[in-house]
Amino acid sequence: MHIDILTLFPDMIKAFFENSIMARAVEKGIITYNIINFRDYTYDNHHTCDDIPYGGGAGMVLKPEPLFDALNSINAAASRVIFPTPSGKLFNQDYANSLSKEERLTFICGHYEGLDQRVIDEWVDDEISIGDYVLTSGETSSIVIIDAIFRLIDGVISKESLEDESFSSPLLEYPQYTRPERYCQKNVPDVLLSGHHERIATWRVFQRLEKTMLSRPEVLTNASLDVESRKKFIQLLDIKGFGKNGLN
C-alpha cells in the first residue's frame, strides 16, 4: 500500500512512519509513503494557507488553492482520498478492514475550522470521524486511522496475533499476563499455569464475554455469537446474577 499525507506539520507524521511496527513494514516494502507539506504550494510571501470564513464566524479555514495544487501534484484522483473530521462517518474495525484493501490512500490533515468545502467536494472520497470529540490536529486523527489500517495488511502482523484482538470478533480481548508469576501481591490466574488448553480457552471466552458485558454492553446486543460462546454467555449471566433478559 502507498500512503500520501498532506500536512502543515510533516515532523508529526514522519515520526510515526519511522518507529515501531510501521517502520518494519516500510523496511519490508509493504508500506510506502510520501509526506507533502502543502505550505510548499503557496505563492505569496507569507506562505498563507488559511483565511477568514465567508459569512463570518470564529477561526480560520484552510484555503483551496494550496490543497488543490498539492493534490494535483501527486495525482490524488487515482487514490482514495480521506479527510478526518468530527462530522464524518464513524470509524470502526470494519471500516479499517475495507480501507486496508486499497492500493493507495491519501490523507488530508485539517486544522483550524476545517477545509474550504470545494476541496471536499472535488477531492474527498471519505470523511471519517474517529469519535465524538474534537482534536486540534488532523495529523493525530490521520495517524489513528492509518495505524488501524496498515496492521491489517498481509505481512505486517501475523494472522494469529490478529485473531483474538478486540473487535476482530464481536467480543473484546481477554486479559493477558506474563512473568513474574506473582507481582505486587497479585498472582497470575491458576488456569493459565495449568497447561490445560481447553480450560484456558474456556477461561478466555468467559473473560472476553465479561469484559464486553461490563465495558461495551452495546457490542453484545448486536453480536452474532457462535453456539459455544452463546452457552458460555448464558452461564456467565447466571453466575453474575444478570439473568437472561435481553439475550437475542
Coordinates of C-alpha atoms in Angstrom, one line a residue, residues 154 164 221 231 237:
D154 CA -0.8 -9.2 4.9
D164 CA -8.2 -12.7 19.3
T221 CA -26.6 -6.5 22.0
K231 CA -23.8 -21.1 26.1
L237 CA -25.2 -14.1 33.1

